[in-house]
JSON list of C-alpha atoms in Angstrom, two decimals:
[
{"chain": "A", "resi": 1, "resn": "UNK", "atom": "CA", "xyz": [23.38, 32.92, 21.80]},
{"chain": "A", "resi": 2, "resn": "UNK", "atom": "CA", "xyz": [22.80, 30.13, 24.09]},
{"chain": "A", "resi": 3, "resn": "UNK", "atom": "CA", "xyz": [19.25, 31.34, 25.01]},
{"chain": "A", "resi": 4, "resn": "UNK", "atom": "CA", "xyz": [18.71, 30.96, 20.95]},
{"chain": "A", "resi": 5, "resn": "UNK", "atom": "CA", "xyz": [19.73, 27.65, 20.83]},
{"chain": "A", "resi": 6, "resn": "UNK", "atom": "CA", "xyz": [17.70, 26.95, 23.84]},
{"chain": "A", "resi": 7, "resn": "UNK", "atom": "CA", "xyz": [14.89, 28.18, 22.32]},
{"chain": "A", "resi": 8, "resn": "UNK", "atom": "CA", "xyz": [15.16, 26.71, 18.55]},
{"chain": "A", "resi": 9, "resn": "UNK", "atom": "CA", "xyz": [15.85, 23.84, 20.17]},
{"chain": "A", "resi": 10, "resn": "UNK", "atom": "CA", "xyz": [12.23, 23.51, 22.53]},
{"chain": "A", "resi": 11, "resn": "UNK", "atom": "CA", "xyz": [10.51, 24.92, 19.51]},
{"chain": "A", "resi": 12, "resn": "UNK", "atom": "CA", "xyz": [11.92, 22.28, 17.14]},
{"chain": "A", "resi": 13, "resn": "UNK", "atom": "CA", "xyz": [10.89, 19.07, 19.58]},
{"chain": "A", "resi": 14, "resn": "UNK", "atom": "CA", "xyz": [7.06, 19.36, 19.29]},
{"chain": "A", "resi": 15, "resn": "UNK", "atom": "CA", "xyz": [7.62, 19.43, 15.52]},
{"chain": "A", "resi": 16, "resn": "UNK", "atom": "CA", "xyz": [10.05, 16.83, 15.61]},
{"chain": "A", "resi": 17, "resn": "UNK", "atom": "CA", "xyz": [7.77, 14.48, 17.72]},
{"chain": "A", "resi": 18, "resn": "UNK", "atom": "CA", "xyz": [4.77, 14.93, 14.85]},
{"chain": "A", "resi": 19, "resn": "UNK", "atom": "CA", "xyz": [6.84, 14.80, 12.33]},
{"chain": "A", "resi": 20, "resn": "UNK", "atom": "CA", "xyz": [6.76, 10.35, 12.68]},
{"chain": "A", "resi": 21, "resn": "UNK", "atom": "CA", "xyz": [4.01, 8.41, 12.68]},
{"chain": "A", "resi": 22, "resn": "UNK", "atom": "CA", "xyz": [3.79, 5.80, 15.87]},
{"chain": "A", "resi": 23, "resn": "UNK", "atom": "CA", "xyz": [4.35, 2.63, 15.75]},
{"chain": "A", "resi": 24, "resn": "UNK", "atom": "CA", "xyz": [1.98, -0.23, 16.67]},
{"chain": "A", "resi": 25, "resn": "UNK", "atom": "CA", "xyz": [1.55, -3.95, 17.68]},
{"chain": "A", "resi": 26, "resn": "UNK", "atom": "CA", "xyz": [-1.47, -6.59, 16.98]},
{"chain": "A", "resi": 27, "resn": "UNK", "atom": "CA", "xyz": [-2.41, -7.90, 19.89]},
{"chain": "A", "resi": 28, "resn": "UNK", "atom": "CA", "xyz": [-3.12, -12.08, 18.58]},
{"chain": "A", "resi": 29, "resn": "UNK", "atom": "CA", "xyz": [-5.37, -12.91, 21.30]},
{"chain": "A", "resi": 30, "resn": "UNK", "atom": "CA", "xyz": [-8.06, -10.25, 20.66]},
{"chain": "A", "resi": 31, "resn": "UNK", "atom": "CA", "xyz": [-7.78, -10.05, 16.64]},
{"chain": "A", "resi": 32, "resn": "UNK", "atom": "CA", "xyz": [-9.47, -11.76, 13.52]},
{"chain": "A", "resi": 33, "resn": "UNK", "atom": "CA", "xyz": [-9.13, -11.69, 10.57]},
{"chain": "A", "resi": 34, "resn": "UNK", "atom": "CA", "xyz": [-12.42, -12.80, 8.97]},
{"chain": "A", "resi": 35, "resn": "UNK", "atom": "CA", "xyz": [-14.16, -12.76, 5.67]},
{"chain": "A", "resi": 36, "resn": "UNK", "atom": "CA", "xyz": [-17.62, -14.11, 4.30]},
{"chain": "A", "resi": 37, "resn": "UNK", "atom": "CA", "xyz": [-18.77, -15.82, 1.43]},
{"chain": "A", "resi": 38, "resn": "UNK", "atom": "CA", "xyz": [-21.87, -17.09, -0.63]},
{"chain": "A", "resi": 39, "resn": "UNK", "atom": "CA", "xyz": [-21.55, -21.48, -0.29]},
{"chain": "A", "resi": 40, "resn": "UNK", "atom": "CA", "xyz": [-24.99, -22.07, -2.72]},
{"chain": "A", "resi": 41, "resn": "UNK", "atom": "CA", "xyz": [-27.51, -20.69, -0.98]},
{"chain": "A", "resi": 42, "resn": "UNK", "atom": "CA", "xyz": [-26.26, -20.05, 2.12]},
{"chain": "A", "resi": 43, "resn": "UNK", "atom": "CA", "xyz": [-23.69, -17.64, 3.69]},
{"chain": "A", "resi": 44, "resn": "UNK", "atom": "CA", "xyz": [-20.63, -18.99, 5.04]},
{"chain": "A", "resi": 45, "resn": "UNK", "atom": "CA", "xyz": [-17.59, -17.64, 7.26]},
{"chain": "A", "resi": 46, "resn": "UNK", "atom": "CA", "xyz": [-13.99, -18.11, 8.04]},
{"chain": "A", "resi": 47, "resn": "UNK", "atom": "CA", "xyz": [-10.92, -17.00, 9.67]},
{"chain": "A", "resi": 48, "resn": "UNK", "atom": "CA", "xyz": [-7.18, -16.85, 9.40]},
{"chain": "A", "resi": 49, "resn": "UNK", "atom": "CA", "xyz": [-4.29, -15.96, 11.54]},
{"chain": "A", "resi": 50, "resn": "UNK", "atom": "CA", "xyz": [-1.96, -12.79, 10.95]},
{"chain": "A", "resi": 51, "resn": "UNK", "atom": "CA", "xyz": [1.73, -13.91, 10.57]},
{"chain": "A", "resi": 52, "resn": "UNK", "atom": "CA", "xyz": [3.15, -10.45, 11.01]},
{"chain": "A", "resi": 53, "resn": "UNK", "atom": "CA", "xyz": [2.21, -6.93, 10.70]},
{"chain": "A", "resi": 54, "resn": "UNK", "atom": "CA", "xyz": [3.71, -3.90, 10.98]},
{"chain": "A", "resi": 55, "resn": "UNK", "atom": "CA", "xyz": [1.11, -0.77, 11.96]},
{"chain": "A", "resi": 56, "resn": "UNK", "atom": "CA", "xyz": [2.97, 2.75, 11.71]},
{"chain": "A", "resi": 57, "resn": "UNK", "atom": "CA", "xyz": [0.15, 5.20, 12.41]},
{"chain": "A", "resi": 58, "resn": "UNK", "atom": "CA", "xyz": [-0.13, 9.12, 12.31]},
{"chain": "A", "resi": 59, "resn": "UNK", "atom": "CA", "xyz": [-3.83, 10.29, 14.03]},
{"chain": "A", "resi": 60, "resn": "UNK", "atom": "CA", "xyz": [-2.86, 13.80, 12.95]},
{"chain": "A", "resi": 61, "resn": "UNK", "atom": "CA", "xyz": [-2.11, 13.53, 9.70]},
{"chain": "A", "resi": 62, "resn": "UNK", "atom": "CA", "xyz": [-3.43, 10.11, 8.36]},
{"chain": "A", "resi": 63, "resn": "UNK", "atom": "CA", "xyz": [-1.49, 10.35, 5.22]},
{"chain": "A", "resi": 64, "resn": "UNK", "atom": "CA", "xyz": [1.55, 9.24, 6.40]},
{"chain": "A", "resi": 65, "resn": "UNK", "atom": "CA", "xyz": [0.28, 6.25, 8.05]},
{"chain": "A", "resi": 66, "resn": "UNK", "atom": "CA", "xyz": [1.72, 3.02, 6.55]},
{"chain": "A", "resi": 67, "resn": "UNK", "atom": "CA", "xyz": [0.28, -0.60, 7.22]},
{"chain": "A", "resi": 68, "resn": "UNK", "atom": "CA", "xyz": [1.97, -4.09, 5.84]},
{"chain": "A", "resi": 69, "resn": "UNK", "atom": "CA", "xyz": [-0.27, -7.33, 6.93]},
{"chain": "A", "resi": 70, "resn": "UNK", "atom": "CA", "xyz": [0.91, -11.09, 6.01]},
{"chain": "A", "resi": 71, "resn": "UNK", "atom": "CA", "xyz": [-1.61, -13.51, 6.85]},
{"chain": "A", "resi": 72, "resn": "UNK", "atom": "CA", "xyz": [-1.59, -17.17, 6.70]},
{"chain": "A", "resi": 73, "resn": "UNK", "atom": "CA", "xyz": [-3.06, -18.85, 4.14]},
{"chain": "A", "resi": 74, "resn": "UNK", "atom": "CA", "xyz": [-2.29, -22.45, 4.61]},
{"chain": "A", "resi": 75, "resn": "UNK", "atom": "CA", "xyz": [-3.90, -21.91, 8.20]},
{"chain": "A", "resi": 76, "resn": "UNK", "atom": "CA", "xyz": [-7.35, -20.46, 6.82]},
{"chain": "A", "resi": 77, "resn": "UNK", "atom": "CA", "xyz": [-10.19, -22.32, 8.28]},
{"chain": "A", "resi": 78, "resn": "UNK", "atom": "CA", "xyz": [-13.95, -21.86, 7.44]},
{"chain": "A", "resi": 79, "resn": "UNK", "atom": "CA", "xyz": [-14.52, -24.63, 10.15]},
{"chain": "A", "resi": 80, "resn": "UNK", "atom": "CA", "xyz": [-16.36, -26.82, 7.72]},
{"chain": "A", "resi": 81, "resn": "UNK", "atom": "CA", "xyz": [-13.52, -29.51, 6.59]},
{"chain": "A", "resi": 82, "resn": "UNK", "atom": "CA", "xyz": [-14.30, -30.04, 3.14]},
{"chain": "A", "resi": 83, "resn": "UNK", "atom": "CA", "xyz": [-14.65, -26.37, 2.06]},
{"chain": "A", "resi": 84, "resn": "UNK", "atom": "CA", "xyz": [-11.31, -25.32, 4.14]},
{"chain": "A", "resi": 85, "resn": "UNK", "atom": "CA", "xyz": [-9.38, -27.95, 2.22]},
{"chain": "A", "resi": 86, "resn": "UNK", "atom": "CA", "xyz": [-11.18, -26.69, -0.94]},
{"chain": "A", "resi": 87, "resn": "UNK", "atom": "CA", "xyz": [-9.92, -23.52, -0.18]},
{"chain": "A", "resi": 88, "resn": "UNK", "atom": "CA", "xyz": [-6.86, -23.93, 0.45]},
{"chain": "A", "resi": 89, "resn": "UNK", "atom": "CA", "xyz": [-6.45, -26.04, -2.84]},
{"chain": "A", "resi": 90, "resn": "UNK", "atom": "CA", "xyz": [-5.32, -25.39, -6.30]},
{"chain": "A", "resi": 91, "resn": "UNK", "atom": "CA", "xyz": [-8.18, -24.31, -7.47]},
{"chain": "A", "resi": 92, "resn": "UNK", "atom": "CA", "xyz": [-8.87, -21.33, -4.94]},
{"chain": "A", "resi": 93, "resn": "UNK", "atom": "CA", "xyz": [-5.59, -20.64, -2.84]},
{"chain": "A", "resi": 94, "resn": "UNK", "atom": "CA", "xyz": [-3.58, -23.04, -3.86]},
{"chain": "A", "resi": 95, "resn": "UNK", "atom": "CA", "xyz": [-1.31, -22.84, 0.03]},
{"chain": "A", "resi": 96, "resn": "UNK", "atom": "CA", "xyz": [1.18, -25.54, -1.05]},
{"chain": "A", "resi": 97, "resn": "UNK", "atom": "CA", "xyz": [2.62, -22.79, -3.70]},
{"chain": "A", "resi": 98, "resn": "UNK", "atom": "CA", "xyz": [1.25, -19.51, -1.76]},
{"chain": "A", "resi": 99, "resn": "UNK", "atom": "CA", "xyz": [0.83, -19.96, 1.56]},
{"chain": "A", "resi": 100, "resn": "UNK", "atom": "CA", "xyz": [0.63, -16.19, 2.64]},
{"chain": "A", "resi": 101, "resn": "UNK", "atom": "CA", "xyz": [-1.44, -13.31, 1.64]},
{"chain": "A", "resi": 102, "resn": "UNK", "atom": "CA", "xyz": [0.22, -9.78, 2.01]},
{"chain": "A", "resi": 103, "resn": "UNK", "atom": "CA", "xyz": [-1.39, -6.43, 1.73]},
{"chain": "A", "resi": 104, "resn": "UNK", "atom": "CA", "xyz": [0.69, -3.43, 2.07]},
{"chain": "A", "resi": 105, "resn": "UNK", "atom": "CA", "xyz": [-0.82, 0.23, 1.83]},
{"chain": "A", "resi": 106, "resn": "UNK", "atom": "CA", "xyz": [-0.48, 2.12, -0.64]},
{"chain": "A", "resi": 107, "resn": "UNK", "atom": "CA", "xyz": [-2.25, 5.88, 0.48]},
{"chain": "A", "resi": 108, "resn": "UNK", "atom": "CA", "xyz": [-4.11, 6.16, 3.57]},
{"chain": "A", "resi": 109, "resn": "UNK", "atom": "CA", "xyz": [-6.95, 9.06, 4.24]},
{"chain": "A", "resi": 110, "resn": "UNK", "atom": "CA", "xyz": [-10.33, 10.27, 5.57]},
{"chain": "A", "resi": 111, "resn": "UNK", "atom": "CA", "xyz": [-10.71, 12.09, 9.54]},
{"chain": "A", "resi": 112, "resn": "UNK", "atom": "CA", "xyz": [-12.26, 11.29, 12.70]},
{"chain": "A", "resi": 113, "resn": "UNK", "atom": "CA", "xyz": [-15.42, 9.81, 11.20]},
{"chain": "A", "resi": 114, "resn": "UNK", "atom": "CA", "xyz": [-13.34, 6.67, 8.94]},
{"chain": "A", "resi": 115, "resn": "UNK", "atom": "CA", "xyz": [-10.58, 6.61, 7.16]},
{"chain": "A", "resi": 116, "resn": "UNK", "atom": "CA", "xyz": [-9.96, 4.71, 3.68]},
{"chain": "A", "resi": 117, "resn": "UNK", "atom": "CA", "xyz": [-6.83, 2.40, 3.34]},
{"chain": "A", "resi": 118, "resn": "UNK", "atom": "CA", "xyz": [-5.84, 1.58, -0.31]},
{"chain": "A", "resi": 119, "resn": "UNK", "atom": "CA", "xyz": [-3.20, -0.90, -0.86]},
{"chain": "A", "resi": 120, "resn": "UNK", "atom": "CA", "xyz": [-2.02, -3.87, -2.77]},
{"chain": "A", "resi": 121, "resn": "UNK", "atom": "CA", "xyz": [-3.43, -7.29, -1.90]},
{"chain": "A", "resi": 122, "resn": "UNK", "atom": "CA", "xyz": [-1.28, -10.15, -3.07]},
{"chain": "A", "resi": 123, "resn": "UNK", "atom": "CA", "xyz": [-3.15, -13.56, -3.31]},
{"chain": "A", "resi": 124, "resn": "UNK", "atom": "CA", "xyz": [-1.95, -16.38, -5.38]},
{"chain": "A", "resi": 125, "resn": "UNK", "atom": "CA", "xyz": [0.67, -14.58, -6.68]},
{"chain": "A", "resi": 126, "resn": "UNK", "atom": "CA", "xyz": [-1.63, -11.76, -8.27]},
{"chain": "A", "resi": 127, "resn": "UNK", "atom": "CA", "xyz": [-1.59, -8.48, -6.89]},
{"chain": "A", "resi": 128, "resn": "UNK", "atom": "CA", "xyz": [-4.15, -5.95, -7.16]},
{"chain": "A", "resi": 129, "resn": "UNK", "atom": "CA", "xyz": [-5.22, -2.43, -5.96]},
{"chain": "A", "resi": 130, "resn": "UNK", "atom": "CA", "xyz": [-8.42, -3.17, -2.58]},
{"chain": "A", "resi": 131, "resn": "UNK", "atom": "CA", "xyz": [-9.33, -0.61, -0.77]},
{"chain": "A", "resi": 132, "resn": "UNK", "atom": "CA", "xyz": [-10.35, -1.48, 3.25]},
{"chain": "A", "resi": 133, "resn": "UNK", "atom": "CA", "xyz": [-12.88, 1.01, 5.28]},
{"chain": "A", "resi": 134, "resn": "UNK", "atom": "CA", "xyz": [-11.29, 1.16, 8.90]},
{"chain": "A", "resi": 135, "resn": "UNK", "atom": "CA", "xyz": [-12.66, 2.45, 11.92]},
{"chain": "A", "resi": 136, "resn": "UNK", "atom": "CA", "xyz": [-10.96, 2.75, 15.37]},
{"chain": "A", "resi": 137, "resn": "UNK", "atom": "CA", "xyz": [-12.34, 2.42, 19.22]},
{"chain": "A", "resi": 138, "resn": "UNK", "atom": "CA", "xyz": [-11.18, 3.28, 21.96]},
{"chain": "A", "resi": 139, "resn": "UNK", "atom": "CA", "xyz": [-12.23, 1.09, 25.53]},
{"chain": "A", "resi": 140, "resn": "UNK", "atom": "CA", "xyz": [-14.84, 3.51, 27.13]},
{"chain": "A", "resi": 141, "resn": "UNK", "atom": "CA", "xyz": [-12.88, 3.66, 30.31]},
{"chain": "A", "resi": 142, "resn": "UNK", "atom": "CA", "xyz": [-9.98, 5.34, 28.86]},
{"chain": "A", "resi": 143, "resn": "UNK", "atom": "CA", "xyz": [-9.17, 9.01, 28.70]},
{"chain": "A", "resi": 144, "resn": "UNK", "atom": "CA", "xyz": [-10.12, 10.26, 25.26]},
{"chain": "A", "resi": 145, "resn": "UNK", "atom": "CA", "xyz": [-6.62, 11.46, 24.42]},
{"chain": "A", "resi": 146, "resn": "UNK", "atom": "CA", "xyz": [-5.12, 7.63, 25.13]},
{"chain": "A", "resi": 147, "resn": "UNK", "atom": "CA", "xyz": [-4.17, 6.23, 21.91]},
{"chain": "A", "resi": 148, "resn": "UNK", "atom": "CA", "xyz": [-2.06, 3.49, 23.76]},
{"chain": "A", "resi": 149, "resn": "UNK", "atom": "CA", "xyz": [-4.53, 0.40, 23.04]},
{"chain": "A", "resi": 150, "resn": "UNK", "atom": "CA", "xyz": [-7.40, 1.23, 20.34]},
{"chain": "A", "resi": 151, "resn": "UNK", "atom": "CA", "xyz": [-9.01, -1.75, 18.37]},
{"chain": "A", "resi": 152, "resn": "UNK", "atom": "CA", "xyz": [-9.45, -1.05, 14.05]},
{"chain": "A", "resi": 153, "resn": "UNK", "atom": "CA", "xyz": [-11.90, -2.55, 12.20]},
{"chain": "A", "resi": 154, "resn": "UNK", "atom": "CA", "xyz": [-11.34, -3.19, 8.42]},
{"chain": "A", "resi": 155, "resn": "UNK", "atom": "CA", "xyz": [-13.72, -4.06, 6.14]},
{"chain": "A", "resi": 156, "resn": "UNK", "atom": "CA", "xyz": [-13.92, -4.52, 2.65]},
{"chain": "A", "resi": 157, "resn": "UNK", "atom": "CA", "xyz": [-14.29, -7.06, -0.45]},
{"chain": "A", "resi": 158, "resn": "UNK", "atom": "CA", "xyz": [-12.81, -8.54, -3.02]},
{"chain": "A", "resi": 159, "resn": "UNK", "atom": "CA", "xyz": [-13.40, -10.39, -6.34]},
{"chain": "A", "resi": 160, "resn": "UNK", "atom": "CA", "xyz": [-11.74, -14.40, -5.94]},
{"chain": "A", "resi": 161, "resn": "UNK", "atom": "CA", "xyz": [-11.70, -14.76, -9.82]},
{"chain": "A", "resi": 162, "resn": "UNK", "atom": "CA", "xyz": [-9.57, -11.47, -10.34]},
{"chain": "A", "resi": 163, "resn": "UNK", "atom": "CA", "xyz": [-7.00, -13.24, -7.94]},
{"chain": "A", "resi": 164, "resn": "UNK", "atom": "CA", "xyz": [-7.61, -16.34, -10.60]},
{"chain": "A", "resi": 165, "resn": "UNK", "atom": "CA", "xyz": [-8.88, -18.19, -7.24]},
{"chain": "A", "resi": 166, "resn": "UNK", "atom": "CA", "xyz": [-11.90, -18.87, -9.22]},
{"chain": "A", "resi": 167, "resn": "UNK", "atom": "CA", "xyz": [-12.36, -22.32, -8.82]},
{"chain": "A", "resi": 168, "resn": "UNK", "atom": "CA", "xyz": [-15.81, -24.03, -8.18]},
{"chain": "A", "resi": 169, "resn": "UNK", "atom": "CA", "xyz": [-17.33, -21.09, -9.40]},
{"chain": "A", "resi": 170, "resn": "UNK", "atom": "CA", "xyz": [-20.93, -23.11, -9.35]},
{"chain": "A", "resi": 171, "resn": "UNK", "atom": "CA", "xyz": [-20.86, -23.51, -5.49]},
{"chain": "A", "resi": 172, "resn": "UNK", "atom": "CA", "xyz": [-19.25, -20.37, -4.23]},
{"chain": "A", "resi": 173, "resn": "UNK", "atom": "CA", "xyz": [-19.93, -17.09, -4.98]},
{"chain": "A", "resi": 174, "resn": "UNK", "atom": "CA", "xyz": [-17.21, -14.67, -6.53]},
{"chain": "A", "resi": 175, "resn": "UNK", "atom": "CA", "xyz": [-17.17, -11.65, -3.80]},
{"chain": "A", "resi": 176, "resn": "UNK", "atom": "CA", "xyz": [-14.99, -12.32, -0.81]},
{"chain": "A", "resi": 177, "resn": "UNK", "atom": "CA", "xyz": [-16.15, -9.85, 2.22]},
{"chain": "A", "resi": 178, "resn": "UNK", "atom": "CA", "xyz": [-13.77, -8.97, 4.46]},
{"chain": "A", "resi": 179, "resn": "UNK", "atom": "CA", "xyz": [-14.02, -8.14, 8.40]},
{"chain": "A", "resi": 180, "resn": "UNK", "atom": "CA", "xyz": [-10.77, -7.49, 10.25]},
{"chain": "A", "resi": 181, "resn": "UNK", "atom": "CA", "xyz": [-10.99, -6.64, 13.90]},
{"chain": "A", "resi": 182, "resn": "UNK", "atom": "CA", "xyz": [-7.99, -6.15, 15.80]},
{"chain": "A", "resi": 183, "resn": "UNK", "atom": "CA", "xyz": [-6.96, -4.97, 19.23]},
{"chain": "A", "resi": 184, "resn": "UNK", "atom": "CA", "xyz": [-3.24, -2.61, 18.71]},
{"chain": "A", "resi": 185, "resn": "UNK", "atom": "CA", "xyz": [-1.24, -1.46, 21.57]},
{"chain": "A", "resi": 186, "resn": "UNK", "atom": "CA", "xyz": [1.18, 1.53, 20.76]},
{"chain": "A", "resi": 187, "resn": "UNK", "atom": "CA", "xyz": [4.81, 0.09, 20.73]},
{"chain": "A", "resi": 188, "resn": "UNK", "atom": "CA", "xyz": [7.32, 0.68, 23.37]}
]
């Protein structure tokens, strides 16, 4: 009898282990999150800082990874003065009322060659479905089966007037492209 509880019990760990996805940390230093945009003719970039995150991943079975992003808003600079205040005004993200954007997954999927992340982006107030390509590297010095520090890169787009940050709709054009790399480390 106490063989067979041995036994069920070393079977049941493996499947236990898998059964969780891992969690994960954003490294600050070596992550951006970036997006693009059409200023008249020409294209223009910025950045803004990640308040929080929390990364829970599953390589085996992507499914039941979850992600949950908040990034600051009020902090968003396109390093051009006057169009980071105009962005950050009422007319676009109006920061004084919502200074954070969330996005929080909704279904995760794909394989080894990309994986699709759908979830809820939450700007002004409005939330609506995006869905955000990612990709992950590992450093080429590290074994293949090290999953302990990978960097993801997100991409994807989104329409400013369907968050009703619409505003000088003359100047700047309506898609939002979106870059996100970041370095994770696997929590302790």
């Amino acid at each position: 009898m106490r063989r067979l509880i041995l036994t069920l019990v070393l079977c049941g760990l493996p499947m236990i282990a898998a059964a969780a996805p891992v969690a994960y940390t954003i490294d600050p230093n070596e992550t951006e999150v970036g997006f693009s945009y059409r200023l008249a003719t020409t294209k223009g970039r910025g950045v803004m800082p990640i308040d929080s995150a929390n990364l829970r991943l599953d390589f085996k079975k992507v499914s039941r990874s979850e992600v949950s992003v908040v990034m600051n808003a009020a902090a968003a600079s396109t390093g051009l003065p006057f169009v980071t205040n105009a962005m950050r005004g009422e007319t676009v993200l109006d920061t004084r009322r919502f200074p954070q954007i969330r996005f929080v997954s909704t279904s995760v999927s794909g394989g080894r060659t990309g994986v699709v992340v759908r979830g809820n982006l939450s700007i002004r107030g409005v939330t609506r479905p995006v869905d955000l390509s990612a990709r992950f590297f590992r450093k080429q010095d590290r074994d293949p089966g090290d999953l302990s520090r990978l960097t993801i890169l997100l991409e994807g787009e989104v329409s400013r007037a369907a968050f009703g940050a619409g505003g000088f709709p003359d100047l700047v054009g309506d898609t939002i492209k979106l870059r996100i790399l970041a370095t994770i480390d696997r929590a302790q």
